[in-house]
PDB file of C-alpha atoms in Angstrom:
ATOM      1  CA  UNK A   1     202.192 251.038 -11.970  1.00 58.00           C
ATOM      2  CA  UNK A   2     204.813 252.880 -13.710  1.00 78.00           C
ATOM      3  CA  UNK A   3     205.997 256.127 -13.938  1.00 92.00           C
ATOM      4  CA  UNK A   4     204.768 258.620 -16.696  1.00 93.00           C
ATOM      5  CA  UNK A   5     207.159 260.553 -18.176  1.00 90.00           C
ATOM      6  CA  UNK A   6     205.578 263.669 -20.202  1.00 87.00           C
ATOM      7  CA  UNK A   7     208.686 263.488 -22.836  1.00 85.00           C
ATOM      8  CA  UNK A   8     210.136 260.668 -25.470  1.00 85.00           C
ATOM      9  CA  UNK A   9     213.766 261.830 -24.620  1.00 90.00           C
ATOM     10  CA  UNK A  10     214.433 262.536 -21.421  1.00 93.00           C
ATOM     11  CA  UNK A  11     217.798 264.183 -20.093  1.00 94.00           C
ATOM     12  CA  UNK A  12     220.348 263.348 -17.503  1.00 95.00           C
ATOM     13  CA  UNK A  13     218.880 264.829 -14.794  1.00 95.00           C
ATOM     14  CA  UNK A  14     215.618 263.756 -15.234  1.00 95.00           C
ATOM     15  CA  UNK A  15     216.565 260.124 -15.775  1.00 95.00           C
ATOM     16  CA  UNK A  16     218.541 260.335 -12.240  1.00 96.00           C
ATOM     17  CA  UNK A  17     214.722 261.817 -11.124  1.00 96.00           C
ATOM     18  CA  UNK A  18     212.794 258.915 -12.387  1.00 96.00           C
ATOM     19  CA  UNK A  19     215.012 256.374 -11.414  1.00 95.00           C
ATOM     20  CA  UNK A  20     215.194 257.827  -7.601  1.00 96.00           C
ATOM     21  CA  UNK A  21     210.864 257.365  -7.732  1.00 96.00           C
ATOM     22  CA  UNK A  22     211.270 253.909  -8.729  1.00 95.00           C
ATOM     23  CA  UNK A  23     212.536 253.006  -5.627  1.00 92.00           C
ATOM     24  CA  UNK A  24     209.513 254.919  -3.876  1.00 94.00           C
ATOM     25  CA  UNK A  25     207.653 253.125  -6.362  1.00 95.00           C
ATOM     26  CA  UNK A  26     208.687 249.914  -5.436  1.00 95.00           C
ATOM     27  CA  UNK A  27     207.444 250.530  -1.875  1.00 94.00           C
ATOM     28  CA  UNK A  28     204.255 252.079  -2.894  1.00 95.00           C
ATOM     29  CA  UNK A  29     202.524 249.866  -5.446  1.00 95.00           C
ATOM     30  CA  UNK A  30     199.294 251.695  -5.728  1.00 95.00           C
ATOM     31  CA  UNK A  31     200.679 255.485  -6.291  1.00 96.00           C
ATOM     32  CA  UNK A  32     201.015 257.684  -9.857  1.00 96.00           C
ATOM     33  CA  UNK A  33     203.742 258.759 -10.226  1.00 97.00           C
ATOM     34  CA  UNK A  34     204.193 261.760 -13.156  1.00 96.00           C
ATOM     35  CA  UNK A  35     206.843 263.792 -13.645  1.00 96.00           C
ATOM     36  CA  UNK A  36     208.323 266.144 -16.779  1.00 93.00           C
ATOM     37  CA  UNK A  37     210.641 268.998 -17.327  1.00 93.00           C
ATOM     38  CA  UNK A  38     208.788 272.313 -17.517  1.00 89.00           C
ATOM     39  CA  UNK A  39     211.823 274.888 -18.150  1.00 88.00           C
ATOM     40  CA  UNK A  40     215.712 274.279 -18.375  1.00 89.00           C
ATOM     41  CA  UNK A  41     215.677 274.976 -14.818  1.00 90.00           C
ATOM     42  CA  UNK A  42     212.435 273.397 -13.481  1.00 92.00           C
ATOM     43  CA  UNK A  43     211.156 269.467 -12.984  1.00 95.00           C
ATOM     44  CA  UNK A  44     208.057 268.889 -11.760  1.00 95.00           C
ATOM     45  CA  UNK A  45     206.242 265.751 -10.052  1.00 96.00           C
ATOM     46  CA  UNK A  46     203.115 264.639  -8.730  1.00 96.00           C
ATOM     47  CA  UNK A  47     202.947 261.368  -6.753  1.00 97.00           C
ATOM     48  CA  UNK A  48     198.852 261.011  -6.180  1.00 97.00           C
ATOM     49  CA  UNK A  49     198.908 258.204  -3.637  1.00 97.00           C
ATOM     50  CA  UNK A  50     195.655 256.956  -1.634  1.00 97.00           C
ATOM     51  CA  UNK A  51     198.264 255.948   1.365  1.00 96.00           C
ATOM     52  CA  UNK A  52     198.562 260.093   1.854  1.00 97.00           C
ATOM     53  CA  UNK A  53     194.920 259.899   3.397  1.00 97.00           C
ATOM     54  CA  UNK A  54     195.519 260.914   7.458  1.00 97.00           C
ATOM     55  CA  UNK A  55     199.433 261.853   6.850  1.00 97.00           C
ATOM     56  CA  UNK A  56     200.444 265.478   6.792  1.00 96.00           C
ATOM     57  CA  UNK A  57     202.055 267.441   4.236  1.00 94.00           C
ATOM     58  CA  UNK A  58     205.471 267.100   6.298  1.00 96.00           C
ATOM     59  CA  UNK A  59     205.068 263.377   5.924  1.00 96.00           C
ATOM     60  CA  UNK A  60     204.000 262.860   2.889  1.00 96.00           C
ATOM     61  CA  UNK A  61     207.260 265.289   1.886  1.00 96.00           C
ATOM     62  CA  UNK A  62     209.408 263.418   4.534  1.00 95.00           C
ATOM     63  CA  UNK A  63     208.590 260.148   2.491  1.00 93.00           C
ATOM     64  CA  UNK A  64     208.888 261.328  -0.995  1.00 96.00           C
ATOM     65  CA  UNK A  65     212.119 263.314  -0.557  1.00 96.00           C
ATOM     66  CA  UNK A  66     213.993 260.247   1.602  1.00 95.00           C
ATOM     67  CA  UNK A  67     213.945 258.756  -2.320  1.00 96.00           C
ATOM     68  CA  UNK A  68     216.387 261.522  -3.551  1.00 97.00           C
ATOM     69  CA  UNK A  69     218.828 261.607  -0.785  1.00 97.00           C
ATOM     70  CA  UNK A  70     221.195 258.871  -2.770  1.00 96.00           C
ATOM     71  CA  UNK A  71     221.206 262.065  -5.527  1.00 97.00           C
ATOM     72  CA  UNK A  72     223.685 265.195  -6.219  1.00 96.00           C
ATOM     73  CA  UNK A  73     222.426 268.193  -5.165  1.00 96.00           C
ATOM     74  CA  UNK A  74     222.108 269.938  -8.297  1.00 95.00           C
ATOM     75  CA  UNK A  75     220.098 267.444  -9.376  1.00 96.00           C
ATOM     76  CA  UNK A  76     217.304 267.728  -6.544  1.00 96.00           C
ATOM     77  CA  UNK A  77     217.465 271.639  -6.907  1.00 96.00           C
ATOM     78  CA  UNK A  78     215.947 270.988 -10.306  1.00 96.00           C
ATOM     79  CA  UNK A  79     212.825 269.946  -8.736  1.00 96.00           C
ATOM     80  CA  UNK A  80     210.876 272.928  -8.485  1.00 94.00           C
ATOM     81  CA  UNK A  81     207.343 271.229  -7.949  1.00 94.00           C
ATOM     82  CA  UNK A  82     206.527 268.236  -5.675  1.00 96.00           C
ATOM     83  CA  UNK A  83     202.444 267.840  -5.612  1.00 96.00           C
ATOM     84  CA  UNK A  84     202.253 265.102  -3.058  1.00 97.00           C
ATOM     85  CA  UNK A  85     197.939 264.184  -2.870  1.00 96.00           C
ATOM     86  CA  UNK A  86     195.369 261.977  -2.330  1.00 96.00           C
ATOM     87  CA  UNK A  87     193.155 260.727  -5.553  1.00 95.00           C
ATOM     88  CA  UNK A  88     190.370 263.007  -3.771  1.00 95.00           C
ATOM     89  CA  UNK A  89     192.631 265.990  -2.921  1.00 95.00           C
ATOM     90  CA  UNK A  90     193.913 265.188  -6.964  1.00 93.00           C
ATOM     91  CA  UNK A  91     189.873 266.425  -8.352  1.00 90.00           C
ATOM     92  CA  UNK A  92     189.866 269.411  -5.997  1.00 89.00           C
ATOM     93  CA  UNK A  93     193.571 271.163  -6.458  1.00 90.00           C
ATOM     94  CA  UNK A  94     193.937 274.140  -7.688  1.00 86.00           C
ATOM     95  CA  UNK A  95     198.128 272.603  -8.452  1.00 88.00           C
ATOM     96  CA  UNK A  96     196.755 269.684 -10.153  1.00 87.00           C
ATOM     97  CA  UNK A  97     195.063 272.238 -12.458  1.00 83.00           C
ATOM     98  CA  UNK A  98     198.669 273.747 -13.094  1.00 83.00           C
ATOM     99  CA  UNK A  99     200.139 270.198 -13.105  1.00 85.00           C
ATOM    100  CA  UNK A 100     197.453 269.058 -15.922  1.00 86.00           C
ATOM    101  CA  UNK A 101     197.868 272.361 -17.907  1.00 81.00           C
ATOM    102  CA  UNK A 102     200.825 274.118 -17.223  1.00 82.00           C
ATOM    103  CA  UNK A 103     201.436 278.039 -18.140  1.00 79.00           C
ATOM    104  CA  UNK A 104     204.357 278.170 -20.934  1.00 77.00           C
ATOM    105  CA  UNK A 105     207.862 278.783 -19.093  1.00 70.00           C
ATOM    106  CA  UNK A 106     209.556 281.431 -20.685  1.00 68.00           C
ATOM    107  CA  UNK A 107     213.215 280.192 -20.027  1.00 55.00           C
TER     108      UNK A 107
END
């Protein structure tokens, strides 16, 4: 599986993003992984992985943030959205909706 990337020229900080997730990736064959810049300011991501079934929201975090610890700080902060779900929580979230159609950022 590979990572989608909602842009054809991606900046810095998003290329450190994707390349932390490939390493998650790596470990977790089966998940989507999508992730795009929504403002100056804002990243977003949504890992929809069917190994989330039974974990909690503080795992499934714990997991997915371990893959940017070898990152700077300023770029994590970008990361304003981290939708961690199963493919059944995926048809039923009212964040996927966002995630899928995404209200204009004004920045």
């Amino acid at each position: 599986m590979t990572i989608k990337l909602r842009t054809s020229r991606p900046d810095k900080l998003l290329k450190e993003i994707v390349a932390a997730l490939r390493e998650y990736e790596k470990k977790h064959t089966r998940a989507q992984i999508e992730v795009y810049r929504h403002s100056s300011v804002s990243i977003r991501i949504r890992v929809i992985n069917p190994e989330f079934k039974g974990q909690s929201r503080a795992q499934r975090e714990e997991e997915v943030w371990r893959a940017f610890d070898p990152l700077p700080d300023e770029t994590v902060a970008e990361v304003s959205v981290l939708l961690l779900l199963t493919p059944d929580e995926a048809t039923q979230s009212f964040a996927n909706v966002e995630f899928e159609n995404p209200v204009p950022s004004k920045l």
